[in-house]
Structure formats: C-alpha cells, structure tokens
Tab-separated table of C-alpha atoms in Angstrom:
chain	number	residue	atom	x	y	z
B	198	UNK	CA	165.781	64.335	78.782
B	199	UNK	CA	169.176	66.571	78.206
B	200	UNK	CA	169.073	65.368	74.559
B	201	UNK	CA	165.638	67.000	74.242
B	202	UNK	CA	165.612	70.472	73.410
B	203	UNK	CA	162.346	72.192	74.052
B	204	UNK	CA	161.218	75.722	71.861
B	205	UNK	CA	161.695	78.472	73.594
B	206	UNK	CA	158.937	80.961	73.228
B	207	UNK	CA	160.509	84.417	71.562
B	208	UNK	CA	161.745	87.190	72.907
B	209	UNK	CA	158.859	89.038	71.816
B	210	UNK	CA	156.254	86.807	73.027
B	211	UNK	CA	157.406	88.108	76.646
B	212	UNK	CA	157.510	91.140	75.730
B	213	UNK	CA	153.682	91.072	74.824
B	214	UNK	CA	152.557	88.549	77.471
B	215	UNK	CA	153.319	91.102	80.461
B	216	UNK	CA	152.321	93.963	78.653
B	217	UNK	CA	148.625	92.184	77.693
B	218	UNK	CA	148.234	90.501	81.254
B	219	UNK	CA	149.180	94.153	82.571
B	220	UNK	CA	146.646	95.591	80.232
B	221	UNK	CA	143.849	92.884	80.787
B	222	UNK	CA	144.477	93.322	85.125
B	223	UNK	CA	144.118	96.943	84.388
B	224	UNK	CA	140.843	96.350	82.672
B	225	UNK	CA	138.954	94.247	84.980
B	226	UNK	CA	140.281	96.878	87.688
B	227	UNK	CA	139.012	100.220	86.144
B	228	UNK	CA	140.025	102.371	89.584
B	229	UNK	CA	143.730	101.660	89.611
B	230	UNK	CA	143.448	103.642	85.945
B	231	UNK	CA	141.098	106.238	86.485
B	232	UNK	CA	142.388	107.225	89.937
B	233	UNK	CA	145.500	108.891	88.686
B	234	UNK	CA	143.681	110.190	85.623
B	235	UNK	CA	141.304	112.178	88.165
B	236	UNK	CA	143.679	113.880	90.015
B	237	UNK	CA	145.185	115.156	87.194
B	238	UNK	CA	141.973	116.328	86.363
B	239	UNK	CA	141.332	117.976	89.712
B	240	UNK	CA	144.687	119.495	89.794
B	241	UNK	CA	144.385	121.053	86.948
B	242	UNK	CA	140.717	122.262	87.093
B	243	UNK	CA	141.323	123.509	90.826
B	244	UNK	CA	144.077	125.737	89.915
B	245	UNK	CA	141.744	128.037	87.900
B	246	UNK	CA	139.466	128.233	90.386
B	247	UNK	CA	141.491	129.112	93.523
B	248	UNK	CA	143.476	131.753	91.213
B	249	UNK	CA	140.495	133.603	89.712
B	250	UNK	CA	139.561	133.243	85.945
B	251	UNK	CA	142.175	136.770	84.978
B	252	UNK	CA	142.464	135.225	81.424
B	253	UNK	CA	146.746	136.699	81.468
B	254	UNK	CA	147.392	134.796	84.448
B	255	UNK	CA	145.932	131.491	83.762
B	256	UNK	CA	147.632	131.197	79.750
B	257	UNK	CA	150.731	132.653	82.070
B	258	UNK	CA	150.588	129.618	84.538
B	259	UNK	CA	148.670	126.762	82.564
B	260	UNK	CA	151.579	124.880	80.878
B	261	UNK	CA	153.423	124.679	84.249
B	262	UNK	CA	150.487	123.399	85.968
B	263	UNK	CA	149.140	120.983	83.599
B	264	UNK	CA	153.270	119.257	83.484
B	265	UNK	CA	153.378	119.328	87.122
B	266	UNK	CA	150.003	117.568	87.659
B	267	UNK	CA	150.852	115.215	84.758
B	268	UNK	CA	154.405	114.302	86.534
B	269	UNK	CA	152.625	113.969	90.101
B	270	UNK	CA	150.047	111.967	88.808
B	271	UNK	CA	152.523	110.026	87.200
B	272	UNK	CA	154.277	108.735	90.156
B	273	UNK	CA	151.055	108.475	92.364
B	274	UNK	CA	150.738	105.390	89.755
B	275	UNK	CA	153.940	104.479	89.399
B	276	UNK	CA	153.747	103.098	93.349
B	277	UNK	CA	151.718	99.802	92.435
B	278	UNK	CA	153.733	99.254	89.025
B	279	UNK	CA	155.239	95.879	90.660
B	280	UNK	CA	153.453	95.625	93.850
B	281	UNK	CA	150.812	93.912	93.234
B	282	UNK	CA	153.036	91.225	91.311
B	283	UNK	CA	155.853	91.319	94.453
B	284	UNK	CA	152.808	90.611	96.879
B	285	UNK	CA	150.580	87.686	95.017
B	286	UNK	CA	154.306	85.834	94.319
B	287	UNK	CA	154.371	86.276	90.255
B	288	UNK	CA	156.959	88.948	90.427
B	289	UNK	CA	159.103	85.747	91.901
B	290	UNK	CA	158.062	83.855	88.565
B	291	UNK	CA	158.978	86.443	86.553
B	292	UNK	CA	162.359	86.534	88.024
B	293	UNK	CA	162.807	82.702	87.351
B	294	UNK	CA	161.411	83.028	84.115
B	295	UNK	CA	163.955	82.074	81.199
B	296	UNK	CA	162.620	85.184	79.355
B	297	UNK	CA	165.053	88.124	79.981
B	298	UNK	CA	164.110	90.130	82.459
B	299	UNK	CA	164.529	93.487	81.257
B	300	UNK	CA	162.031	92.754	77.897
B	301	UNK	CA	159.799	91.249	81.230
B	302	UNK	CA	160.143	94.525	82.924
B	303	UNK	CA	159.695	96.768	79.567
B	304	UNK	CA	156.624	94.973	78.763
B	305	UNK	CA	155.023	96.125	82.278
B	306	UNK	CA	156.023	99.606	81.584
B	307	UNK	CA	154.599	99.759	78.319
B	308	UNK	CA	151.090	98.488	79.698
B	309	UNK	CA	151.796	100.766	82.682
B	310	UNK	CA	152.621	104.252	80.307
B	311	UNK	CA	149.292	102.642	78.418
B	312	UNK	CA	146.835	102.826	80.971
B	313	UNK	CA	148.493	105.781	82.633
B	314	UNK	CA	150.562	107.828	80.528
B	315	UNK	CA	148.261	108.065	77.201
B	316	UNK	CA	145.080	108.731	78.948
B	317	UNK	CA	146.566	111.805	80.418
B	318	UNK	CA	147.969	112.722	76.826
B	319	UNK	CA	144.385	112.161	75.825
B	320	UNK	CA	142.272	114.438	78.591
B	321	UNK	CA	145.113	116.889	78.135
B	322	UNK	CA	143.652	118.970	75.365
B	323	UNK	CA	140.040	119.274	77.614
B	324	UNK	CA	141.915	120.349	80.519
B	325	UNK	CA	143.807	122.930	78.168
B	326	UNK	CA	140.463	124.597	77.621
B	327	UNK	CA	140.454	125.760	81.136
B	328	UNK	CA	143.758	127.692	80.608
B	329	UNK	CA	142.737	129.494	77.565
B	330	UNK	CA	145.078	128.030	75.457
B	331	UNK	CA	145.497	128.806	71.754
B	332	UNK	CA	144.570	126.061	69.412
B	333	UNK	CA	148.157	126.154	68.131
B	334	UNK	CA	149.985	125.102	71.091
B	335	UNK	CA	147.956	122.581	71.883
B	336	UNK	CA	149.217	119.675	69.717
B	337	UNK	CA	152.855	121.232	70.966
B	338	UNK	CA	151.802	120.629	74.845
B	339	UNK	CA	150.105	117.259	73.865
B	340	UNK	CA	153.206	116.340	71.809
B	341	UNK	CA	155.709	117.043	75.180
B	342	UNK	CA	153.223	115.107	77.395
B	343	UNK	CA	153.489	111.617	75.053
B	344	UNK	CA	157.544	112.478	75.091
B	345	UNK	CA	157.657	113.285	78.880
B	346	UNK	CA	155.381	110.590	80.248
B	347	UNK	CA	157.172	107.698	78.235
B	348	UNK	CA	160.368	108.851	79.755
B	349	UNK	CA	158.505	109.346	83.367
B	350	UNK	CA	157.239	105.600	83.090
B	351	UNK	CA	160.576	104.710	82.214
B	352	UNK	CA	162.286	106.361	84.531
B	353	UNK	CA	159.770	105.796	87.431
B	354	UNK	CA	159.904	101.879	86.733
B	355	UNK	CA	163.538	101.857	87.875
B	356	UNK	CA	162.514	103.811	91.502
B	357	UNK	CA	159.170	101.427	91.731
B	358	UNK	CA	161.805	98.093	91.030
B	359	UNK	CA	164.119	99.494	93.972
B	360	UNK	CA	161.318	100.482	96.695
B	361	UNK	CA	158.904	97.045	96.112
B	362	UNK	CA	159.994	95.281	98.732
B	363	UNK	CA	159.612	98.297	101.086
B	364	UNK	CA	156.438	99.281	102.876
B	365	UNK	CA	155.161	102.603	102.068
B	366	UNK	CA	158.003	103.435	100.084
B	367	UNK	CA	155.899	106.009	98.239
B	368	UNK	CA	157.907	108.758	99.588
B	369	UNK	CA	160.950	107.587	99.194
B	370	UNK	CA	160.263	106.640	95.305
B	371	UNK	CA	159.375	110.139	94.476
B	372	UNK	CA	162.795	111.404	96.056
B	373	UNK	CA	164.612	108.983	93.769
B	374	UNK	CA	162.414	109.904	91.052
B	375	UNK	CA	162.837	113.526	90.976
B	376	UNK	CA	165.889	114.346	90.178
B	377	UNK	CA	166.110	112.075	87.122
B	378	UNK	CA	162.449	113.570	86.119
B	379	UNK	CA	163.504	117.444	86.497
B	380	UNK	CA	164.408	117.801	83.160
B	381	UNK	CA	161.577	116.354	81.527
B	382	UNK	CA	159.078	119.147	83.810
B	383	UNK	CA	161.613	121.757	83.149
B	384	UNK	CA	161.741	120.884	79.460
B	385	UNK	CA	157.948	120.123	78.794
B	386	UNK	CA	156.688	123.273	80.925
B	387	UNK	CA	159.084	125.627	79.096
B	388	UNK	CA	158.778	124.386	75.549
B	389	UNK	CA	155.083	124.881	75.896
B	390	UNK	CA	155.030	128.260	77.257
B	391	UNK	CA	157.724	129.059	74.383
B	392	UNK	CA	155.022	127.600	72.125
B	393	UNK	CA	152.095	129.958	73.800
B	394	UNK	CA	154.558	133.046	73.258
B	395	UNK	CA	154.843	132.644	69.351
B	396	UNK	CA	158.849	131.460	70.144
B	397	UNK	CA	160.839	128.594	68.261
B	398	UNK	CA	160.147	126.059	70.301
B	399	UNK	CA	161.170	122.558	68.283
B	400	UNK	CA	164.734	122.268	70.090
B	401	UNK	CA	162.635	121.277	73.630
B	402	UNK	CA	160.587	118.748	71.975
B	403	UNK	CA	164.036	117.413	70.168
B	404	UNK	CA	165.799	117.505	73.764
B	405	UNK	CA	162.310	115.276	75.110
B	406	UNK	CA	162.783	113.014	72.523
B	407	UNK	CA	166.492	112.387	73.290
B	408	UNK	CA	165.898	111.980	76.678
B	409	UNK	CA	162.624	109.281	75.880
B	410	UNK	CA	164.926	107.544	73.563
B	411	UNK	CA	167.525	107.247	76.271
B	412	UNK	CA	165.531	106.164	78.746
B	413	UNK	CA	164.465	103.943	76.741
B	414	UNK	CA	167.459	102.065	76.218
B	415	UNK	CA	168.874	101.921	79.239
B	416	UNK	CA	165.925	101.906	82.190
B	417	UNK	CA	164.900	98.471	81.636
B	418	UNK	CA	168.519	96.937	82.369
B	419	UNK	CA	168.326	99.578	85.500
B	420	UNK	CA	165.054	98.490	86.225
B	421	UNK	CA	165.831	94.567	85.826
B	422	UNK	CA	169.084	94.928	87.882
B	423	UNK	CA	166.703	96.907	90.494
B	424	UNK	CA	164.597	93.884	90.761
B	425	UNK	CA	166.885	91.135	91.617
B	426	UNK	CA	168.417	93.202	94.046
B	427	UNK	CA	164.991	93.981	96.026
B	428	UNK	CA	163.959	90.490	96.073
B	429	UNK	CA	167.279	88.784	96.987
X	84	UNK	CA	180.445	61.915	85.076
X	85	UNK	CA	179.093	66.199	86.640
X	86	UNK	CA	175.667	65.565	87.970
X	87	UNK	CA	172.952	67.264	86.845
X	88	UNK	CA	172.073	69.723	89.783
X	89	UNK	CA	175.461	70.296	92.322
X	90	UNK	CA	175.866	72.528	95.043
X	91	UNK	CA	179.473	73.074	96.148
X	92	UNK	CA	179.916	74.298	99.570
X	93	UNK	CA	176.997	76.352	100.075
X	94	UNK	CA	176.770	79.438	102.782
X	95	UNK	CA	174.505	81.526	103.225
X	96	UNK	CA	173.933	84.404	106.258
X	97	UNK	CA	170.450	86.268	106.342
X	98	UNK	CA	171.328	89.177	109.246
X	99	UNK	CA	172.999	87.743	112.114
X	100	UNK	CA	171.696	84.523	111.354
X	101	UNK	CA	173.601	81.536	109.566
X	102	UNK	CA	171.010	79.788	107.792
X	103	UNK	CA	173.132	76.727	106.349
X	104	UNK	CA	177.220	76.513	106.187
X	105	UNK	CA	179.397	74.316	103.796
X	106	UNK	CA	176.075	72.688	102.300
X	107	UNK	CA	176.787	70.324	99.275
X	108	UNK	CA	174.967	68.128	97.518
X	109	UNK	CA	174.584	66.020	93.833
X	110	UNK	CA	170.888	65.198	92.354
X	111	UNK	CA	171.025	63.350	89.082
X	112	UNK	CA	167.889	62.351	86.478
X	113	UNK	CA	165.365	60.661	88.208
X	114	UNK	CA	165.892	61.177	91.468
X	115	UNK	CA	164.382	63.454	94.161
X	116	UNK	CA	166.504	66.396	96.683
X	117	UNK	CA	164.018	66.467	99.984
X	118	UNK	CA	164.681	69.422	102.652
X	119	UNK	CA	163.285	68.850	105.773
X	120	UNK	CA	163.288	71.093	108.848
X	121	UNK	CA	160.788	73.093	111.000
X	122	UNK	CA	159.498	76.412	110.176
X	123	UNK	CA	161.911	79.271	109.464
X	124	UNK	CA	164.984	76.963	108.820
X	125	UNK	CA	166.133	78.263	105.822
X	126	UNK	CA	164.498	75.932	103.025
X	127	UNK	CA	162.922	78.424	101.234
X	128	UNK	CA	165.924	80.381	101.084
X	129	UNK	CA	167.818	77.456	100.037
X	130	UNK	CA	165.606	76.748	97.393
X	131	UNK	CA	165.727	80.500	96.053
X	132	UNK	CA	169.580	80.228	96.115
X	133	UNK	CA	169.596	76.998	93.939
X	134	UNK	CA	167.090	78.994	91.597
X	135	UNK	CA	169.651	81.370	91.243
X	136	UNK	CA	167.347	84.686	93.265
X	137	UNK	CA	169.873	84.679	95.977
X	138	UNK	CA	173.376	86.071	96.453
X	139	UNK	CA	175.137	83.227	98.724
X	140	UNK	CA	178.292	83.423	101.142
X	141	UNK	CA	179.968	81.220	100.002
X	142	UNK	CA	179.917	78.573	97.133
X	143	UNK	CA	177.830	78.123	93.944
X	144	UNK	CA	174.871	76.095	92.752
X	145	UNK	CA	175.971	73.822	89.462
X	146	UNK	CA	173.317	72.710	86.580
X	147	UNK	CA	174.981	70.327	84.118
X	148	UNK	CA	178.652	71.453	85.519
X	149	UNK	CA	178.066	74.866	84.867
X	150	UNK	CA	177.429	77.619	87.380
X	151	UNK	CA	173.434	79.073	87.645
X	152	UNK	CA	174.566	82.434	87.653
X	153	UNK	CA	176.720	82.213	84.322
X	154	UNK	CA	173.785	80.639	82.811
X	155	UNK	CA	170.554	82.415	84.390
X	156	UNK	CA	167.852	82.426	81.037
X	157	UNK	CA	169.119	78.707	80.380
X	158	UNK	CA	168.773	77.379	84.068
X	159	UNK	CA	165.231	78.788	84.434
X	160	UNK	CA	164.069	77.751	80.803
X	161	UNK	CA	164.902	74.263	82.740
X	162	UNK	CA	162.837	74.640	86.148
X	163	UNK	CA	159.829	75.280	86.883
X	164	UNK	CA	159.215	76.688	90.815
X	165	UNK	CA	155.983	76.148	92.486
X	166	UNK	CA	156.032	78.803	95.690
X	167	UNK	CA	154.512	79.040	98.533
X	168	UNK	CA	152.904	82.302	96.926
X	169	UNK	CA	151.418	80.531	93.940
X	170	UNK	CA	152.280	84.163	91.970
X	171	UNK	CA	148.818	83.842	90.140
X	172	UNK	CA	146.816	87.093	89.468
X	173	UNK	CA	143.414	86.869	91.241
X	174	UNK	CA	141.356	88.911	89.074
X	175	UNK	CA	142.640	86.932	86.081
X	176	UNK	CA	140.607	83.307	85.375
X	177	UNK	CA	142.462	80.269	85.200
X	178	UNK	CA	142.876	79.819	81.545
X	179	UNK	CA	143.878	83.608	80.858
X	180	UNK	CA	146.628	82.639	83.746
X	181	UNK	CA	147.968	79.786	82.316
X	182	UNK	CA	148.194	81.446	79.206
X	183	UNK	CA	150.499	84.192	80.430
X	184	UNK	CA	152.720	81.153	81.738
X	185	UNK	CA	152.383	79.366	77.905
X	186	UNK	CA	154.136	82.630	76.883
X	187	UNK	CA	157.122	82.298	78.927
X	188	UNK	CA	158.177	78.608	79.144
X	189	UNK	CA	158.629	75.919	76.735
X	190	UNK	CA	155.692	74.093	76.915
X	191	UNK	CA	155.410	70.266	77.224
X	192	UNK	CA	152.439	69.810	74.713
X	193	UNK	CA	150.151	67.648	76.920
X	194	UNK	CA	146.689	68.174	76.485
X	195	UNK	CA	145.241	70.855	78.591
X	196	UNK	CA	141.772	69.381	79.243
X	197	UNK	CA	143.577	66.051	80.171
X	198	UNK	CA	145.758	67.919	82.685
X	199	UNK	CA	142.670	70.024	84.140
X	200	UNK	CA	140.632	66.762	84.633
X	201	UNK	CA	143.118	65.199	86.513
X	202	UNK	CA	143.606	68.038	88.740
X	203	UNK	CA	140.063	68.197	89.146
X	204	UNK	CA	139.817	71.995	88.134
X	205	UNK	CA	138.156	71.896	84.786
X	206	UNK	CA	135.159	73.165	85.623
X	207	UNK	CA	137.010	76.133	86.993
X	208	UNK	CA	137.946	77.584	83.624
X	209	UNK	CA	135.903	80.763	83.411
X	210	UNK	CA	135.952	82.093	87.079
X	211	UNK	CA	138.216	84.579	88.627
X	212	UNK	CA	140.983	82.759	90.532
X	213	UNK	CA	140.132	84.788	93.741
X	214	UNK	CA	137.079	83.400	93.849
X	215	UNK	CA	138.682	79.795	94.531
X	216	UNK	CA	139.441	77.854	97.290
X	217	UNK	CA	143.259	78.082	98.038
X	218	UNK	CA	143.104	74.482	97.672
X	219	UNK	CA	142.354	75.052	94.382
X	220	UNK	CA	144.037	77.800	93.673
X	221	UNK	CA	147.071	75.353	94.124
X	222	UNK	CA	145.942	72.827	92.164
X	223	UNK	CA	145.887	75.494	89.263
X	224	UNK	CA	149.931	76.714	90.094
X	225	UNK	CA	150.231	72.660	89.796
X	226	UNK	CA	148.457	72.714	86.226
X	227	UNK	CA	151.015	75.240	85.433
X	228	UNK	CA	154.270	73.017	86.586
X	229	UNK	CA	152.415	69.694	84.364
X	230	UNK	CA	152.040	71.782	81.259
X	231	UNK	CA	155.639	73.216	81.174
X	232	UNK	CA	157.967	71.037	79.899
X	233	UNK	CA	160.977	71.033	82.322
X	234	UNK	CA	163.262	68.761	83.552
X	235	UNK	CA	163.781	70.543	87.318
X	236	UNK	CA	160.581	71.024	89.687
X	237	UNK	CA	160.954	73.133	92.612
X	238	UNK	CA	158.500	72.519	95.218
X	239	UNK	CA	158.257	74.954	97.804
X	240	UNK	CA	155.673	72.932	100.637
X	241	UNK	CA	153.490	71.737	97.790
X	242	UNK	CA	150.852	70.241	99.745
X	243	UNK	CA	150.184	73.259	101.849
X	244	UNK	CA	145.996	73.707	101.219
X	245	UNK	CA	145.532	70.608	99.895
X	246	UNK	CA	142.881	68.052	100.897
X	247	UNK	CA	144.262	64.395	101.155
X	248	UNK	CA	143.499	62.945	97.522
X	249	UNK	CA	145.567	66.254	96.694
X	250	UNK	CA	148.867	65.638	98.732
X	251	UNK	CA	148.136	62.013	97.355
X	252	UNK	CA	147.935	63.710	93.526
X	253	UNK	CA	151.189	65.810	94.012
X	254	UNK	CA	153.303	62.936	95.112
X	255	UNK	CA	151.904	60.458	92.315
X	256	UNK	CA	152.692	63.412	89.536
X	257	UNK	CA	156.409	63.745	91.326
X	258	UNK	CA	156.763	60.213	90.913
X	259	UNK	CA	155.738	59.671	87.405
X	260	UNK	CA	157.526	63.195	86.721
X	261	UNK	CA	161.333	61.673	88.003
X	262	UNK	CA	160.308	58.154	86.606
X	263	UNK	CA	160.429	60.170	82.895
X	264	UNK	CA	163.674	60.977	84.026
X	265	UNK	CA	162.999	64.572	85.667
X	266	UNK	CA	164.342	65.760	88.799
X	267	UNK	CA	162.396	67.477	91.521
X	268	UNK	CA	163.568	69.505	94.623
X	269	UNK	CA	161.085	69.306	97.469
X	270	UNK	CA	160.505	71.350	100.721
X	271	UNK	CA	158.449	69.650	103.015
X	272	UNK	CA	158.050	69.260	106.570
X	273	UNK	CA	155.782	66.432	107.385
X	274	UNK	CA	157.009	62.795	105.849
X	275	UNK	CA	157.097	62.077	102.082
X	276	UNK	CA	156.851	58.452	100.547
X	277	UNK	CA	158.279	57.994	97.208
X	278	UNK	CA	159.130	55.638	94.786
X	279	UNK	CA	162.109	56.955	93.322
X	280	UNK	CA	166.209	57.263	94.959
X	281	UNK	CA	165.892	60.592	98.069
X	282	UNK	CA	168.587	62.347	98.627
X	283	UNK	CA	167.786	63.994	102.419
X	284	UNK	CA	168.924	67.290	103.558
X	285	UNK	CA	167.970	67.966	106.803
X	286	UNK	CA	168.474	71.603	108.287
X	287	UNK	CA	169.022	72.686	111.318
C-alpha cells in the first residue's frame, strides 16, 4: 500500500469546498444571514429617528453611524464563524484534513464575508437615503464598506479561531477584535465624510486597501495557528 | 526495518492529571492498535495525539520513521479519523456531505452506490442528516472512511449507536480493510474479535 500513491485533491479544491459547504449551510439557514443584516438595518434607521430629521445633523453624523453599525454587525456574526463546525465535530476533520489549513480557514471566511459582508455593502446605499447623502459619495462609502468588511472578516476570523472553544466568548472576541479593527472604522468613517465635504479623499480608500490586502495575507496563517491551539 | 505507525515514549498531562506516561508502541501493515480502558481514560486523547491535534509531554508519534508533526498535510492525507462527533453538518444531506469530504481526501474510487448499499443507507440520499437516526448518522461518517482511500483508520468507539448487524458491519470492514494491508487504530471498551495480529494497549 506505501508503493501506492493516491491524487491528492488541489489546493484549490479546498479552498472552494469550505467556502461552497459554508455558502450552501448558509442557504438552507436563511436567519443566521439576515439576522446581522437587520440590525444593521435597525441601527442605522433608528439613529434618524431618535435624533430628529435636522437634514445638517444627519449628513453630519451618517457616515459614522452607518461604519459603526456595519463593524458591530460584523462581529455579532463573526461569533458562529467556527462554532457550529467546533460543536457538530467537523472543525476536528478539518484539522486532520491533509488540505492546509489556512486555504481551509480562508475558504470559510470568504463564504462568511459572502453572506455577511456583501449584503451589508449591498443594503448600504438604501440605508444612505436616510442620511441625505449626495449621490456622489455614495459609491465612495459603498467602496470603503467592501474594503473594510473584507479586512473585518479577516481580521475577526483570527478572534472567532481563538475564542471557539470558549463558552460565550462573544465578549471577549470583540475586545480582541477592536483594536486590530480601529483603523478600518476610523479610516472608512473619515474618508466618507471627506467624500460628503467635497475633500480629496482617495488616500483613505488606498490606506483600506493596504490594510485588506494585508490582512489578507497574513490572517489565515493567524487564524490556522489560532485553531490548533483552541482545540489541542 | 521502522514500522509504519511508532510512538516513542509517549506523555501526556491534561491539568493535574497524567493521562498515560512513557507509552510506546509499533503497528505495521495489516495489523490492528486496540485501546481499551473505561470512560475518561485518556483514549481519545491518545488517539488525537497520534493524529497529530495534541501537544504531548514527552515523546513523539512516528509514521514511516518520520515524526507527525514534521509531516502534518502528508500524515493526514494518510488517515482517515472517525470521532465520536461524526463532524457531519445536519442541515446538509448525505450526498452533499460526502461530497465536501471527496474534496479533501484522496479518494479510493469504489463505487458509491456499492458502498451505500452495504451500509444500508442508500435510500437516505436526499434527506437532511438531522433528520436520521444517530445510528445512521454513523453509518454515513463510516461511508465516508470506505470511500477515502487511506491506509490508517482511526476509530474513535465506532460502534457507539449502532444496532448489532452494525457493530457486526464495522468489524467485518476493519477486517477486510487490514487484510488489504491497511492499518486501523481502535478505541473501544467492550471486547473486539478480529481476524487479523492486535496489538493491546490497555490504560489505566
């Protein structure tokens, strides 16, 4: 039998097989999608409300408050990214699969920023409306969202790897999360309302780039590495 | 002549607790590794260390002469682990499962419908695994292990669920899978019959 040397499946074949089982579990479960999706939605539609419809304040505090809901509706999701594969046993087959582990891990956080990430991209532009936004900046605000909620997933996959095996370890996710998510709120929220106020605002969506692009090289090793050691 | 599996002086300590100390042992083709103990002994812990998911005291597990841990993606393109979780997805259906697993490990080329007849689950194709019996859903984590082609089962309790032409089923498939010259580590705590060379570990 040593003399026998079975084909491997690709690299890429792992890659797509988590991200399409991730996908196809997220279809026959429609809530686990739409329940981040609608707090975003009732964030962002409360805010008006509460402050009063003053047309100044709202374009004054609308890009803030539509990349603040985005990133906490963000990691309200990111908590089940691997739990329900660390409770049913698979995330223990995917750890003694011959696949590497970080194209394993990079495949769930693609289906993950796919049924999370791009569906708030997507509603974006509706909840805009509320805000008064100018037609201009919204592509620009749209544009920061697909940048900042690839690098959220990304980022929030390594914090979700390290907290699986706890219980409740919501809280404790967000407090790693944070700090390594600041700059993507600070950047997104500002380069939007520099984008509202007629200002060059190209050098934030450059800096969100660089910081997608570098999260996505190196998270998934993070996130791998995170995942052995929380299920040792 | 290095054996195929090898541990070399194995310790490992979960909390206060030492599960085993200075464990060793040498499995070659065609021949089965049984653990036997009561509950909570440490053989599912064993069993994750010689998969490679566990950071031991002391020693190292050996495929062909070569550490696990140097060799991770190699080792587990190799084994194949049934668990006592059988890490299916419930919502998924049995075919859209196995498929998932078709994309990860070589696979042996058997015919499926062969395999699911045997097992007695082909009529279970098109329904949602949760809606199975967990007998059943076993016998599907067992489809899984026949289609992969492997040389190394791991077999974590594998006739937890199972009625008694199933227990009967598992041990004929070990059998015919070490006569072909595989090897198969088994957890078990009730007696196993086999027609093949045992090598016994009993923990404490």
């Amino acid at each position: 039998m040593s003399e026998h040397q079975p084909q491997q499946p690709g690299i890429f074949s792992g890659l797509w097989a988590t991200a399409r089982r991730d996908l196809l579990l997220a279809w026959k479960r429609p809530g686990d999608v739409l329940n981040p999706l609608f707090f975003f939605a009732m964030v962002c539609t409360l805010f008006p409300l509460a402050i009063g419809p003053s047309a100044e304040q709202l374009e004054f505090i609308g890009p803030g408050v539509l990349w603040v809901a985005a990133l906490l509706s963000t990691l309200l999701s990111l908590n089940s990214l691997f739990l329900g594969d660390f409770e049913d046993g698979s995330l223990d087959q995917l750890l003694v699969s011959p696949q590497p582990l970080p194209v394993l891990a990079l495949g769930k956080t693609l289906a993950h920023w796919l049924t999370s990430g791009l569906p708030l991209v997507l509603v974006s532009p509706i909840l805009a409306m509320t805000y008064r936004m100018p037609g201009s900046v919204v592509p620009v605000m749209m544009l920061t969202l697909l940048l900042g909620t690839i690098s959220l997933s990304l980022l929030g996959s390594i914090g979700a790897a390290l907290t699986v095996g706890l219980h409740r370890g919501t809280a404790l996710l967000s407090l790693l999360i944070l700090p390594l998510a600041m700059p993507v709120l600070l950047l997104g929220a500002n380069t939007v309302s520099l984008a509202a106020g007629n200002d060059i605002y190209t050098t934030g969506i450059w800096a969100l780039g660089a910081y997608a692009v570098a999260s996505l090289s190196l998270a998934p090793y993070a996130t791998a590495a995170a995942l052995r050691i929380s299920n040792e | 002549m290095t054996a195929r599996l090898a541990a070399d002086n194995l310790t490992l300590i979960r909390g206060e607790r030492c599960l085993f100390e200075g464990l060793d042992f040498a499995l070659n083709d065609g021949e089965l590794l049984l653990l036997e103990g009561r509950n909570g002994c440490g053989k599912t812990s064993l069993m994750r260390a010689i998969a490679g998911m566990l950071s031991l005291e002391t020693g190292q597990v050996l495929w062909n002469g070569v550490p696990v841990l140097k060799q991770r993606q190699t080792f587990h393109g190799e084994l194949v682990w049934l668990a006592h979780r059988t890490g299916l997805k419930g919502d998924l259906n049995m075919v859209e499962n196995l498929h998932f697993e078709e994309s990860l490990r070589p696979q042996s080329g058997r015919d499926r419908e062969a395999v699911y007849a045997r097992l007695g689950i082909e009529r279970l194709k098109r329904l949602p695994l949760r809606s199975l019996s967990a007998g059943q859903q076993r016998r599907v984590a067992l489809a899984r292990m026949l289609l992969a082609d492997v040389p190394l089962w791991l077999m974590d309790e594998p006739f937890t669920n199972l009625d008694r032409e199933g227990r009967k089923l598992v041990m004929e498939l070990a059998e015919e899978h070490l006569a072909a010259g595989g090897l198969c580590v088994m957890a078990a705590h009730q007696d196993v019959e086999i027609g093949a060379p045992v090598t016994k570990i009993h923990m404490q």
